């Protein structure tokens, strides 16, 4: 039983961070109708930012969050003004091609700078410690802290979007860009802002993730796909949807754990022979496909 | 009969294009007689392979406007079919290749049916998802060697084995893939002016309009998707015999899918020459950059950085690709 | 037997009914104009007949067969062609290629499709511009290409949705010539949604008026023009009351 609860708790915790990853994608998509294939690469940059800042300054990795947010915001804004702005004039094919180019660019730049080895954090107050949740469920302290900080960051961005004037202007741009322009909202700046906020939220997630997940230049695409799955489930452009869908996808990623539990509980031999751990992410991809085909608006759909 | 005739009919191209194409065709035919560099030969084979991949992608992605980023799964089906049949039952390439095409097309119908209910970005991402699912399954499937993949050991066969496509010298492989390349061009040339070709271009422009003209949009897309699949699967089978070592990551991975699509988009999606131009630019660029820069002094990745910059520039400045630039220049001269 | 018969057709979006209990018929070779204020449900009616929207209730019978549940491409294959208000022919295709897409509905052969398309272009006085991309043409010509494309599919009934909107009198004249050709020369039945009264009243055998999703009048152009219901729909109740003597 503790295997099952342990898996579910792990799913919820990772899901909270994944929600923050997907938040960036859904904001950008909501405002601009463009799918950023380089999203996972933003995350990878966030991971390196967290790692290197912690190593260079000696501060605790969890405290690198503001640095990562700043880097992410700048990265998003630079990408928008330097590239995306020109891209969105073209047809959808060109947009796909372009953000793919961006993905290749960032990924290989990282390869050039950091090399292809896995790098992981070794120092930090919480690293190596764990937390007993009771009922035999023990979670790493870093994971727990990262998940909680993710929720706080998520809420902060959500408040920014809903409670401030700028946030409302952003939402207006998302609903109807042309209408917003006629109302005097500088949509170009809003787009840049969306990229900034989107970038900041995903790099923050990266800085949190690196506490218990090693980083290499190729880590991005996995999270791009996971983020797509979350956004598809939550409804493209929906912020609350991203949160709940993040939790669901976190659970989907823990299917191998649940499978282990079932194998143990049912005591069927053939179940033990299924290489579930290798198929961990397969379920995420499958979930995206099935959700899109059955429910194109997502479970909590808002736009389209 | 008419279809066959239209495959050989290039009369709607300017005479200049046809002459250039003719010169290039002759160059491709005689190239091996002059070149003795193994590196150049390998690059040329890669170029031809990716041209055919690109031509296949171009039918659904270019003429049909459906950005498919999951073509690698069909490379995998073709490659694995050929490799498994050869290794386990000694079945030659010329039987396993058509069988691979059939399997790939069958799979394309199964996933194409739900897939084409999606549009635009959603479609593109879903194609990636399906391809990754299949790759993951192949990575754990012991019958096909799981993550280790399969290896065709050439020692068992007598060189040159035309039935099994096992050669020692690359020149044989070169002429085989060149044959596929020419057949591919002829097919696409006929396709673009066939009924289905016209219908697809109409669908790309406006699906509602297309269906008001009696076109079953969903079915036309599925059919074309299967055609694209056949192209890719054939080269996949060839890949198995040529490389002799197939792994899920190499033959079915996302990188390959993206490369196939990029090739065609960069050259100019929706034009006959586009994918070939794309492959002709990117493949040599890629292998030379890698040979010059990647190998030297730990500059791994720099080739792909340069590569990425080119892709970004093209997509932002001329979304219709290199062929789009050619046509623009030409039209300006005309006026 | 009527070519097209629409029986008690109703279409609702959520709680809003765009078409309510509409019945009418179109005879072989007839030209019926449909007019009505904006939002009267004219285009929705076309979308329901041609299978782009599923109807909420009612029946559409074409050529003696029930086509209510058929999809758009299936109705097209039975001889029901249409044009769209918001977009013209495919901009990325040349004029002749556009028309050929239409012609390919009848034949698999490229040469036959091309021959048929050339003939239609000839009839529409579009011969000179066959190789021009439609996107580069003025709107009026694009609209004519759209009609030619629809005609290419060899319809028995052609639904034209605002082909003359926003055009100059000269251009309307050309369009009118094309419509007359389709109707009197080729004998194809036409239904025509139009705001340009001059055109509707001149070419139609019969005019049908929709208002708030209901059919409020149906008859020869002259009679309909004098119908108090119609005038009320267009000019408002108050106007009719205050200008009783004028009418």
Short mmCIF file of C-alpha atoms in Angstrom, two decimals, chain C residues 1-4 26-30 63 156 187-189:
data_model
loop_
_atom_site.label_atom_id
_atom_site.label_comp_id
_atom_site.label_asym_id
_atom_site.label_seq_id
_atom_site.Cartn_x
_atom_site.Cartn_y
_atom_site.Cartn_z
CA UNK C 1 -41.16 17.19 -58.92
CA UNK C 2 -39.15 19.99 -57.42
CA UNK C 3 -35.34 19.85 -57.65
CA UNK C 4 -34.81 20.99 -54.09
CA UNK C 26 -36.82 25.21 -56.02
CA UNK C 27 -37.80 23.93 -59.46
CA UNK C 28 -35.38 22.63 -62.07
CA UNK C 29 -33.75 25.59 -63.81
CA UNK C 30 -35.29 28.21 -61.53
CA UNK C 63 -33.49 15.45 -56.63
CA UNK C 156 -27.70 20.98 -60.94
CA UNK C 187 -30.23 25.81 -67.46
CA UNK C 188 -28.78 25.31 -63.98
CA UNK C 189 -30.99 26.21 -61.04
#
